[in-house]
Amino acid sequence: MTVDSVTIALVGSGGAGAMTAGQMLLDAAANVGWYGLMSRSTGPQIRGGEAAALVRLSPTPVYGPGDRFDLIVAFDWQNVERFAAELPLSDKSVIITDPSQGEVPAVLAASGARQVELPIKELAGRIPGGRVNMVGLGAVAAIVGLPRAGIDAVIQKALGKKGDAAIQASNAGIDAGSREAAGWNLGLELAAPNKEGATRWNISGNEAAGLGALKGGVKFCAAYPITPATEILEWLALNLAKTGGKLVQAEDELASIAMCLGASFSGVPSITATAGPGLSLMTECIGLGVASETPVVIVDVQRGGPSTGIPTKSEQSDLNIAVYGLHGDAPHLVVGPTSIADCLFTTQWAVHLAEALQTPAIVLSDQAMGQSRAIVDKPADAPHKANRLLATDLGGEGKYLRYADTESGVSPAAIPGMPGGEHTADGLEHAESALPSSQASDHQKQLDKRLRKLTSHDYGDAWADVEGEGEIAVVTWGSATGPSREAVRRLEAAGTKARLVAIRLISPVQPAKLAAALEGVSKVLVVEQTHGAQFHKFLRGHYDLPGAVSVFSRPGPLPIRAREVHETLLSLI
């Protein structure tokens, strides 16, 4: 008998190789045709200390973490208590433990999970160059029925440059683990993979955001490294130059956003990536981008806050600062990807919107999407490209109106070097000519224009993912979408129709479109990962939600699981 999904945790202290084994497991699963998702749990020190690779595999697309862990393989138990709450178990779970590493911690043993001993360290020690993580990987492969060919390809790719000795040692470790686990019959063998269908990618959310930036036409990036956004910079550092673009590692976040505005002012689509603390530092310059109508994209990979908070854990609590954090009346774009794969589409769309509407766009990703890696169907190509409206008739010296009050609110832009396009560009309020002005009429006109260009734009169907039908609906956003989607489908599979509305365009709001999406709905469940129910309050402030409205809101670092959303929906029926 096989299972449709298996969720595995590989845990150990820094250096045990838990992350490497998890990555190899995911890659091997992709090779044989399974879908999968790998997230990671590390301590606030980011590198070293406790670590866990959290992997879910299935023959069908994986939308989020499993309800609980079916299998834990512990290379050691050092500091596991620090993230034990992130390892939900049941009496149906299995813990693979090395007796040389001591007893299973009470906080995990209390679950009633079955304990199986595997002398991981001893087996690795018998192999010249042997490593415990390869023994563990071999055991997992045998337990879930992962074909050896999938692992062989991963070993060859990962260790080929290190020579035959490294490959032989890894293979011997995998063989040792596989032999020990071969006869256990733990009931965790995964159903056969389905190799049919679209081409699949193995990609992280941060890599997808970087690719989306390139597809949108970004040619400049300036940023300062910060967890969990750094991988976007690392990916762009390798790939932006291939398209003729430039990347600068700035001295801090203020310099990053200022450099991006400078590049954009000269006509170059620009992007920066940061996390909550960096976004706070950037807010004054984002306001400058609003006032000067200079497009720029800021990817905020959210983490637990406030302040430096929990750098390695996910949360959705930058919503308020992203929407309301700028001083003055400063309308700008805020969008949120709805999955790891959607980080590509949403970032590409953000580049297009920022350029078309000449305004900053904030992309609200989060650690759970950005640093997680998934096997997904190759995303469809999107048509969105950077296309800024440039001035063609400058009207002669002194005649050009940089901030002309057009019907759409978008004013033709002149970039440096265009004769007749000279104008003042700063954060001061201005007249249509761009000359600084403190007159009430100019302030009113420019405020109206900057708001109108955002609210009158047709954003099409991309404003949200809308699925299903019925009188009960989940309204959510960001990485809360995956478990919500799975919960809605479980409800439907049991005979109750339900809807999912995952909002991608957070600001400006789309009240008419949400009202249409929720027509006939009598019960709404808002799902989000914040302590203060920021998304629910945002919806209440801008939308008329129909019927009875309930909220499932919880801060990080515990991920929202489909089981929790499903149980909440059942309680509302």
Coordinates of C-alpha atoms in Angstrom, one line a residue:
M1 CA 0.0 0.0 0.0
T2 CA 1.3 3.4 -0.9
V3 CA 0.6 6.9 0.3
D4 CA -0.2 10.1 -1.7
S5 CA 2.1 12.4 0.2
V6 CA 4.9 12.0 2.7
T7 CA 6.4 14.7 4.8
I8 CA 10.0 14.3 6.1
A9 CA 12.2 16.2 8.5
L10 CA 16.0 15.8 8.4
V11 CA 17.4 17.3 11.6
G12 CA 20.9 17.9 13.0
S13 CA 23.3 20.5 14.2
G14 CA 25.3 22.7 11.9
G15 CA 27.8 20.5 9.8
A16 CA 25.7 17.4 10.0
G17 CA 24.5 18.0 6.4
A18 CA 20.8 18.0 7.0
M19 CA 20.3 20.8 4.4
T20 CA 22.4 19.0 1.9
A21 CA 20.6 15.8 2.3
G22 CA 17.2 17.5 2.1
Q23 CA 18.3 19.3 -1.1
M24 CA 19.5 16.0 -2.6
L25 CA 16.3 14.3 -1.6
L26 CA 14.2 17.0 -3.4
D27 CA 16.4 16.9 -6.5
A28 CA 16.2 13.1 -6.6
A29 CA 12.5 13.3 -6.3
A30 CA 12.4 15.7 -9.2
N31 CA 14.5 13.4 -11.3
V32 CA 12.1 10.5 -10.9
G33 CA 8.9 12.6 -11.6
W34 CA 7.6 13.5 -8.1
Y35 CA 6.5 17.0 -7.0
G36 CA 8.0 18.4 -3.8
L37 CA 8.6 21.3 -1.5
M38 CA 11.6 21.9 0.8
S39 CA 11.6 24.5 3.4
R40 CA 14.2 24.9 6.1
S41 CA 14.4 25.8 9.7
T42 CA 17.4 27.4 11.2
G43 CA 18.1 29.4 14.3
P44 CA 18.6 33.2 14.4
Q45 CA 22.3 32.8 13.9
I46 CA 21.4 31.8 10.3
R47 CA 24.5 29.6 9.9
G48 CA 25.6 26.8 12.3
G49 CA 23.6 25.7 15.3
E50 CA 20.4 23.7 14.9
A51 CA 19.0 23.0 11.4
A52 CA 16.2 21.0 9.8
A53 CA 15.4 20.3 6.2
L54 CA 11.6 20.0 5.9
V55 CA 10.6 18.1 2.7
R56 CA 7.2 17.1 1.4
L57 CA 6.9 14.8 -1.6
S58 CA 3.9 13.7 -3.7
P59 CA 3.0 12.5 -7.2
T60 CA 0.7 15.5 -7.4
P61 CA 1.6 19.3 -7.0
V62 CA 2.5 20.3 -3.5
Y63 CA 0.9 23.5 -2.3
G64 CA 2.2 23.8 1.3
P65 CA 3.7 21.9 4.3
G66 CA 2.1 18.6 5.3
D67 CA -0.4 18.4 8.2
R68 CA 2.3 16.7 10.3
F69 CA 5.6 14.9 9.8
D70 CA 5.4 11.3 8.8
L71 CA 9.1 10.7 9.2
I72 CA 11.9 12.4 11.2
V73 CA 15.5 11.3 10.6
A74 CA 17.8 12.8 13.3
F75 CA 21.5 12.9 12.7
D76 CA 21.8 14.2 16.3
W77 CA 19.4 15.9 18.8
Q78 CA 21.5 19.0 19.5
N79 CA 19.3 22.0 20.3
V80 CA 16.3 20.3 18.6
E81 CA 14.1 21.7 21.4
R82 CA 14.5 25.2 19.8
F83 CA 12.4 24.3 16.9
A84 CA 10.5 21.2 18.2
A85 CA 7.2 23.2 17.8
E86 CA 7.8 23.3 14.1
L87 CA 7.9 19.4 14.0
P88 CA 4.3 18.3 14.6
L89 CA 4.0 14.6 15.0
S90 CA 1.3 12.0 15.8
D91 CA 1.3 8.4 16.9
K92 CA 1.4 7.5 13.2
S93 CA 4.7 9.3 12.7
V94 CA 8.1 7.5 12.7
I95 CA 11.3 8.8 14.3
I96 CA 14.6 7.4 13.0
T97 CA 17.1 7.9 15.8
D98 CA 20.8 7.0 16.2
P99 CA 21.2 5.4 19.6
S100 CA 24.7 6.9 20.0
Q101 CA 23.1 10.4 20.1
G102 CA 21.0 9.8 23.2
E103 CA 17.3 9.4 23.8
V104 CA 14.6 11.0 21.7
P105 CA 13.9 14.4 23.4
A106 CA 10.8 14.2 25.5
V107 CA 9.1 17.0 23.6
L108 CA 9.0 14.8 20.5
A109 CA 8.6 11.4 22.2
A110 CA 5.5 12.7 23.9
S111 CA 3.7 12.5 20.5
G112 CA 3.7 8.7 20.7
A113 CA 5.5 8.5 17.4
R114 CA 7.1 5.1 16.6
Q115 CA 10.9 5.1 17.3
V116 CA 13.2 3.1 15.1
E117 CA 16.9 2.9 15.8
L118 CA 19.5 3.3 13.0
P119 CA 23.2 3.5 13.9
I120 CA 23.8 6.3 11.5
K121 CA 27.2 7.5 12.9
E122 CA 28.5 3.9 13.2
L123 CA 27.5 3.1 9.6
A124 CA 29.1 6.2 8.3
G125 CA 32.3 5.6 10.3
R126 CA 32.8 2.3 8.6
I127 CA 33.1 4.1 5.2
P128 CA 36.3 6.0 4.3
G129 CA 35.1 9.6 3.9
G130 CA 31.6 8.5 4.9
R131 CA 29.0 11.1 6.1
V132 CA 26.0 10.6 8.3
N133 CA 23.7 12.6 6.0
M134 CA 24.3 10.2 3.1
V135 CA 23.4 7.2 5.4
G136 CA 20.2 9.1 6.4
L137 CA 19.4 9.9 2.8
G138 CA 19.7 6.2 1.9
A139 CA 17.4 5.2 4.6
V140 CA 14.8 7.8 3.6
A141 CA 15.0 6.6 -0.1
A142 CA 14.3 3.0 0.9
I143 CA 11.4 4.0 3.2
V144 CA 9.6 6.2 0.6
G145 CA 10.5 4.0 -2.4
L146 CA 12.7 6.5 -4.2
P147 CA 14.3 4.8 -7.2
R148 CA 18.1 4.7 -6.9
A149 CA 18.5 6.1 -10.4
G150 CA 17.2 9.5 -9.2
I151 CA 19.8 9.7 -6.4
D152 CA 22.7 8.5 -8.6
A153 CA 22.1 11.5 -10.9
V154 CA 22.1 13.9 -8.0
I155 CA 25.3 12.5 -6.6
Q156 CA 27.0 12.7 -9.9
K157 CA 25.9 16.3 -10.4
A158 CA 26.7 17.4 -6.9
L159 CA 30.0 15.6 -6.4
G160 CA 31.3 15.1 -9.9
K161 CA 33.9 17.8 -9.5
K162 CA 35.2 16.4 -6.2
G163 CA 36.3 13.2 -7.8
D164 CA 35.6 9.5 -7.7
A165 CA 36.4 9.1 -4.0
A166 CA 33.8 11.5 -2.9
I167 CA 31.2 9.9 -5.2
Q168 CA 32.1 6.4 -3.9
A169 CA 31.9 7.5 -0.3
S170 CA 28.4 9.0 -0.8
N171 CA 27.2 6.0 -2.7
A172 CA 28.5 3.7 0.0
G173 CA 26.7 5.7 2.7
I174 CA 23.5 5.6 0.7
D175 CA 23.8 1.9 0.2
A176 CA 24.4 1.4 3.9
G177 CA 21.3 3.4 4.9
S178 CA 19.2 1.7 2.2
R179 CA 20.2 -1.8 3.3
E180 CA 19.3 -1.1 7.0
A181 CA 15.9 0.4 6.1
A182 CA 15.0 -2.0 3.3
G183 CA 13.0 -4.4 5.4
W184 CA 11.3 -2.0 7.8
N185 CA 8.0 -1.6 5.9
L186 CA 6.9 1.6 7.8
G187 CA 3.9 2.2 5.5
L188 CA 5.4 5.4 4.0
E189 CA 6.1 4.2 0.5
L190 CA 5.0 7.0 -1.9
A191 CA 2.7 6.3 -4.8
A192 CA 4.5 6.0 -8.2
P193 CA 5.4 9.3 -9.9
N194 CA 3.4 10.6 -12.8
K195 CA 6.0 11.7 -15.4
E196 CA 3.3 12.9 -17.8
G197 CA 2.5 16.6 -18.2
A198 CA 4.3 19.9 -18.4
T199 CA 8.0 20.4 -18.0
R200 CA 8.9 20.9 -14.4
W201 CA 11.2 23.3 -12.6
N202 CA 13.1 22.9 -9.4
I203 CA 13.2 26.5 -8.1
S204 CA 13.1 28.7 -5.0
G205 CA 10.9 31.7 -4.6
N206 CA 13.9 34.0 -4.5
E207 CA 15.3 32.6 -7.7
A208 CA 11.8 32.9 -9.3
A209 CA 11.7 36.6 -8.2
G210 CA 15.1 37.2 -9.8
L211 CA 14.0 35.5 -13.0
G212 CA 10.8 37.6 -13.0
A213 CA 12.8 40.7 -12.7
L214 CA 14.9 39.8 -15.8
K215 CA 11.8 38.8 -17.8
G216 CA 10.2 42.1 -16.9
G217 CA 13.2 44.0 -18.3
V218 CA 15.2 45.0 -15.2
K219 CA 18.7 46.1 -16.1
F220 CA 19.9 47.4 -12.8
C221 CA 20.0 46.2 -9.2
A222 CA 21.5 47.7 -6.1
A223 CA 21.0 46.1 -2.8
Y224 CA 22.4 45.3 0.6
P225 CA 22.4 41.6 1.7
I226 CA 19.8 40.7 4.3
T227 CA 18.2 37.4 5.3
P228 CA 15.9 36.1 3.8
A229 CA 16.3 38.2 0.6
T230 CA 20.0 37.7 -0.1
E231 CA 19.5 34.8 -2.6
I232 CA 17.7 37.3 -5.0
L233 CA 20.9 39.3 -5.1
E234 CA 23.1 36.2 -5.5
W235 CA 20.9 35.0 -8.4
L236 CA 20.9 38.3 -10.1
A237 CA 24.6 38.8 -9.6
L238 CA 25.1 35.7 -11.8
N239 CA 22.4 36.3 -14.3
L240 CA 21.8 40.1 -14.7
A241 CA 25.1 40.7 -16.5
K242 CA 24.1 38.1 -19.1
T243 CA 21.4 40.4 -20.2
G244 CA 23.7 43.5 -20.2
G245 CA 22.5 44.6 -16.8
K246 CA 24.5 45.8 -13.8
L247 CA 24.4 44.9 -10.1
V248 CA 25.9 46.9 -7.3
Q249 CA 26.2 45.7 -3.7
A250 CA 25.6 49.0 -1.9
E251 CA 26.8 50.0 1.6
D252 CA 23.3 49.9 3.1
E253 CA 19.6 50.0 2.2
L254 CA 19.4 53.8 1.9
A255 CA 22.1 53.8 -0.8
S256 CA 20.5 50.8 -2.5
I257 CA 17.1 52.5 -3.1
A258 CA 18.8 55.8 -3.9
M259 CA 21.0 54.1 -6.5
C260 CA 17.9 52.4 -8.0
L261 CA 16.1 55.7 -8.3
G262 CA 19.0 57.2 -9.9
A263 CA 19.3 54.5 -12.5
S264 CA 15.6 54.6 -13.1
F265 CA 15.6 58.3 -13.5
S266 CA 18.0 57.8 -16.4
G267 CA 15.5 55.3 -18.0
V268 CA 16.8 52.0 -16.7
P269 CA 14.3 49.6 -15.1
S270 CA 15.6 48.9 -11.6
I271 CA 15.0 46.6 -8.6
T272 CA 16.2 46.1 -5.1
A273 CA 15.5 43.3 -2.6
T274 CA 15.4 43.5 1.1
A275 CA 13.6 42.4 4.3
G276 CA 11.5 44.3 6.8
P277 CA 14.3 46.2 8.5
G278 CA 15.7 47.3 5.1
L279 CA 12.2 48.3 3.9
S280 CA 11.9 50.6 7.0
L281 CA 15.1 52.4 6.0
M282 CA 14.0 52.7 2.4
T283 CA 10.6 54.4 3.0
E284 CA 11.7 58.0 2.6
C285 CA 13.3 57.2 -0.8
I286 CA 10.2 55.2 -1.8
G287 CA 8.2 58.4 -1.1
L288 CA 10.7 60.2 -3.3
G289 CA 9.9 57.8 -6.1
V290 CA 6.2 58.5 -5.6
A291 CA 6.7 62.3 -5.7
S292 CA 9.1 62.3 -8.6
E293 CA 7.1 59.6 -10.4
T294 CA 10.3 57.4 -10.8
P295 CA 9.5 53.7 -11.2
V296 CA 11.3 51.2 -9.0
V297 CA 10.6 47.7 -7.7
I298 CA 11.3 46.7 -4.1
V299 CA 11.0 43.0 -3.2
D300 CA 10.5 42.6 0.5
V301 CA 11.0 39.0 1.6
Q302 CA 9.2 39.2 4.9
R303 CA 10.5 37.7 8.1
G304 CA 9.4 37.8 11.8
G305 CA 9.4 41.3 13.2
P306 CA 9.5 43.9 14.5
S307 CA 13.0 45.3 14.3
T308 CA 15.5 42.6 13.5
G309 CA 13.0 40.1 14.8
I310 CA 13.5 36.5 13.7
P311 CA 15.5 36.7 10.5
T312 CA 15.1 33.0 9.5
K313 CA 11.4 32.6 10.1
S314 CA 8.5 33.6 8.0
E315 CA 5.6 36.0 8.7
Q316 CA 3.3 38.3 6.8
S317 CA 3.5 41.2 9.1
D318 CA 5.1 43.8 6.8
L319 CA 1.7 44.4 5.2
N320 CA 1.0 47.5 7.1
I321 CA 4.3 49.2 6.5
A322 CA 4.2 48.2 2.8
V323 CA 0.8 49.8 2.3
Y324 CA 0.8 52.6 4.8
G325 CA 4.5 53.2 5.7
L326 CA 5.2 56.2 3.5
H327 CA 4.6 59.7 4.8
G328 CA 2.1 62.0 3.2
D329 CA -0.5 60.8 0.7
A330 CA 1.7 58.5 -1.3
P331 CA -0.2 56.1 -3.5
H332 CA 2.0 53.2 -4.8
L333 CA 1.7 49.6 -5.8
V334 CA 1.8 46.7 -3.5
V335 CA 1.6 43.1 -4.8
G336 CA 2.1 39.7 -3.3
P337 CA 3.0 36.4 -5.1
T338 CA 0.6 33.5 -4.2
S339 CA 3.2 30.7 -4.5
I340 CA 6.9 30.0 -5.1
A341 CA 6.3 29.7 -8.8
D342 CA 4.2 32.9 -8.8
C343 CA 7.1 34.9 -7.5
L344 CA 8.2 34.9 -11.1
F345 CA 4.9 36.2 -12.5
T346 CA 4.3 38.7 -9.8
T347 CA 7.7 40.2 -9.9
Q348 CA 7.6 40.4 -13.7
W349 CA 4.2 42.1 -13.4
A350 CA 5.5 44.5 -10.8
V351 CA 8.2 45.6 -13.1
H352 CA 5.7 46.2 -15.9
L353 CA 3.3 48.1 -13.6
A354 CA 6.0 50.2 -12.0
E355 CA 7.2 51.3 -15.4
A356 CA 3.8 51.8 -17.0
L357 CA 2.5 53.8 -14.0
Q358 CA 5.8 55.5 -13.2
T359 CA 5.7 54.7 -9.5
P360 CA 7.3 52.4 -6.9
A361 CA 6.0 48.9 -6.6
I362 CA 6.6 46.8 -3.5
V363 CA 6.6 43.0 -3.9
L364 CA 5.7 41.3 -0.6
S365 CA 7.2 37.9 -0.7
D366 CA 8.2 36.1 2.5
Q367 CA 10.7 33.7 3.9
A368 CA 8.4 30.7 3.5
M369 CA 8.3 31.3 -0.3
G370 CA 11.7 33.0 -0.8
Q371 CA 13.9 30.4 0.8
S372 CA 11.8 27.3 0.1
R373 CA 12.4 25.3 -3.0
A374 CA 9.7 23.5 -5.0
I375 CA 9.2 21.2 -7.9
V376 CA 6.6 22.9 -10.0
D377 CA 5.2 22.8 -13.5
K378 CA 7.0 25.3 -15.6
P379 CA 5.1 28.6 -15.3
A380 CA 3.4 30.0 -18.4
D381 CA 5.2 32.8 -20.2
A382 CA 3.7 36.2 -19.3
P383 CA 3.7 39.2 -21.7
H384 CA 4.5 41.8 -19.1
K385 CA 7.5 44.0 -20.0
A386 CA 8.9 47.3 -18.8
N387 CA 7.4 50.0 -21.1
R388 CA 7.6 53.5 -19.9
L389 CA 5.7 56.3 -21.6
L390 CA 8.4 58.6 -22.9
A391 CA 7.9 62.1 -24.2
T392 CA 8.1 62.5 -28.0
D393 CA 7.0 66.1 -28.4
L394 CA 8.9 68.2 -25.9
G395 CA 7.5 71.5 -27.3
G396 CA 10.8 73.4 -27.3
E397 CA 12.9 74.8 -24.6
G398 CA 11.0 75.5 -21.4
K399 CA 7.7 74.0 -22.7
Y400 CA 8.0 70.5 -21.5
L401 CA 5.6 69.6 -18.7
R402 CA 7.1 66.6 -16.9
Y403 CA 4.1 66.3 -14.6
A404 CA 1.4 67.2 -17.1
D405 CA -2.1 66.6 -15.8
T406 CA -3.2 63.9 -18.3
E407 CA -6.5 62.0 -18.3
S408 CA -4.8 58.8 -17.3
G409 CA -2.6 60.5 -14.8
V410 CA 0.5 59.1 -16.5
S411 CA 2.7 61.9 -17.8
P412 CA 5.2 61.4 -20.7
A413 CA 8.7 61.1 -19.1
A414 CA 11.9 62.7 -20.4
I415 CA 15.1 61.0 -19.5
P416 CA 18.5 62.9 -19.2
G417 CA 19.9 63.8 -22.6
M418 CA 16.6 64.5 -24.3
P419 CA 16.9 68.1 -25.7
G420 CA 14.1 70.2 -24.3
G421 CA 13.3 67.7 -21.5
E422 CA 15.3 69.4 -18.8
H423 CA 13.3 69.6 -15.6
T424 CA 13.6 69.7 -11.8
A425 CA 13.4 66.3 -10.1
D426 CA 13.2 66.1 -6.4
G427 CA 10.9 65.3 -3.5
L428 CA 9.3 68.8 -3.4
E429 CA 5.7 69.2 -4.5
H430 CA 5.7 70.8 -8.0
A431 CA 3.6 72.3 -10.7
E432 CA 3.0 70.5 -14.0
S433 CA 6.3 72.1 -15.2
A434 CA 8.2 70.3 -12.4
L435 CA 9.1 73.6 -10.8
P436 CA 8.7 73.4 -7.0
S437 CA 5.4 74.8 -5.8
S438 CA 3.7 75.2 -2.5
Q439 CA 0.4 76.4 -4.0
A440 CA -2.7 74.5 -2.9
S441 CA -3.9 74.2 -6.4
D442 CA -0.7 72.5 -7.6
H443 CA -0.6 70.2 -4.6
Q444 CA -4.3 69.2 -5.1
K445 CA -3.7 68.6 -8.8
Q446 CA -0.6 66.4 -8.4
L447 CA -2.2 64.4 -5.5
D448 CA -5.2 63.7 -7.7
K449 CA -3.0 62.8 -10.7
R450 CA -0.7 60.4 -8.7
L451 CA -3.8 58.6 -7.3
R452 CA -5.7 58.6 -10.5
K453 CA -3.0 56.8 -12.5
L454 CA -3.2 53.9 -10.1
T455 CA -6.9 53.7 -9.6
S456 CA -7.9 54.1 -13.2
H457 CA -5.5 51.5 -14.6
D458 CA -7.0 48.2 -15.8
Y459 CA -5.2 45.4 -13.9
G460 CA -7.2 42.7 -15.6
D461 CA -7.6 39.3 -14.1
A462 CA -4.2 39.2 -12.5
W463 CA -5.4 41.1 -9.4
A464 CA -6.2 37.7 -7.7
D465 CA -6.3 33.9 -8.1
V466 CA -10.0 33.1 -7.9
E467 CA -11.0 29.4 -7.8
G468 CA -14.1 27.4 -7.0
E469 CA -17.7 28.2 -6.2
G470 CA -20.1 27.9 -3.3
E471 CA -21.3 29.9 -0.3
I472 CA -18.2 29.7 1.8
A473 CA -14.9 31.4 0.7
V474 CA -11.4 31.7 1.9
V475 CA -9.8 35.1 1.3
T476 CA -6.0 35.1 1.7
W477 CA -2.7 36.2 0.3
G478 CA 0.9 35.3 -0.1
S479 CA 2.2 32.0 1.3
A480 CA -1.0 31.5 3.2
T481 CA -2.5 30.7 -0.2
G482 CA -1.0 27.2 -0.6
P483 CA -2.5 25.6 2.6
S484 CA -5.8 27.5 1.9
R485 CA -6.0 26.1 -1.6
E486 CA -5.4 22.6 -0.3
A487 CA -8.0 23.1 2.4
V488 CA -10.6 24.3 -0.1
R489 CA -9.9 21.3 -2.3
R490 CA -10.3 18.9 0.6
L491 CA -13.7 20.5 1.4
E492 CA -14.7 20.1 -2.3
A493 CA -13.5 16.5 -2.4
A494 CA -15.8 15.8 0.6
G495 CA -18.8 17.3 -1.3
T496 CA -18.9 20.9 0.0
K497 CA -18.3 23.6 -2.6
A498 CA -16.0 26.4 -1.6
R499 CA -14.1 29.3 -3.1
L500 CA -10.6 30.6 -2.9
V501 CA -9.7 34.2 -3.4
A502 CA -5.9 34.9 -3.1
I503 CA -5.4 38.6 -3.6
R504 CA -2.2 39.4 -5.6
L505 CA -2.8 43.1 -6.1
I506 CA -3.0 44.4 -2.6
S507 CA -2.9 48.1 -3.4
P508 CA -4.6 49.8 -5.0
V509 CA -7.7 47.9 -3.8
Q510 CA -10.2 46.4 -6.3
P511 CA -13.6 46.5 -4.4
A512 CA -15.7 45.8 -7.5
K513 CA -13.7 42.8 -8.5
L514 CA -13.7 41.3 -5.0
A515 CA -17.4 41.9 -4.7
A516 CA -17.9 40.0 -8.0
A517 CA -15.6 37.2 -6.8
L518 CA -17.6 36.8 -3.5
E519 CA -21.1 37.2 -5.0
G520 CA -23.5 34.7 -3.4
V521 CA -21.0 34.0 -0.5
S522 CA -22.5 33.9 3.0
K523 CA -19.4 33.0 5.0
V524 CA -15.8 34.3 4.6
L525 CA -12.7 33.0 6.3
V526 CA -9.7 35.3 6.2
V527 CA -6.4 33.4 6.5
E528 CA -3.0 35.1 7.2
Q529 CA 0.2 34.8 9.2
T530 CA 0.3 37.8 11.4
H531 CA -0.4 38.4 15.1
G532 CA -2.5 41.5 14.7
A533 CA -4.7 40.2 11.8
Q534 CA -3.3 43.0 9.6
F535 CA -4.8 41.6 6.4
H536 CA -8.3 41.2 7.9
K537 CA -8.2 44.8 9.2
F538 CA -6.9 46.0 5.8
L539 CA -9.8 44.2 4.1
R540 CA -12.3 45.6 6.6
G541 CA -11.0 49.1 5.9
H542 CA -11.3 48.9 2.1
Y543 CA -13.9 46.2 1.2
D544 CA -17.5 45.3 2.1
L545 CA -17.1 41.6 2.9
P546 CA -20.3 39.6 2.6
G547 CA -22.0 37.5 5.3
A548 CA -20.3 36.3 8.4
V549 CA -16.5 36.9 8.5
S550 CA -14.1 34.8 10.5
V551 CA -10.3 35.1 10.8
F552 CA -7.5 32.5 11.1
S553 CA -4.5 34.6 12.0
R554 CA -1.3 33.4 13.6
P555 CA 2.2 34.9 13.7
G556 CA 5.3 33.0 12.6
P557 CA 7.4 31.0 12.9
L558 CA 4.8 28.2 12.8
P559 CA 3.6 27.7 9.2
I560 CA -0.1 27.6 8.5
R561 CA -1.1 24.1 7.6
A562 CA -4.0 22.9 5.4
R563 CA -5.4 20.8 8.2
E564 CA -5.9 23.9 10.3
V565 CA -7.6 25.8 7.6
H566 CA -9.8 22.8 6.7
E567 CA -10.8 22.3 10.3
T568 CA -11.7 25.9 10.6
L569 CA -13.8 25.8 7.5
L570 CA -15.6 22.7 8.8
S571 CA -16.4 24.6 12.0
L572 CA -18.1 27.3 10.0
I573 CA -20.4 25.0 8.0

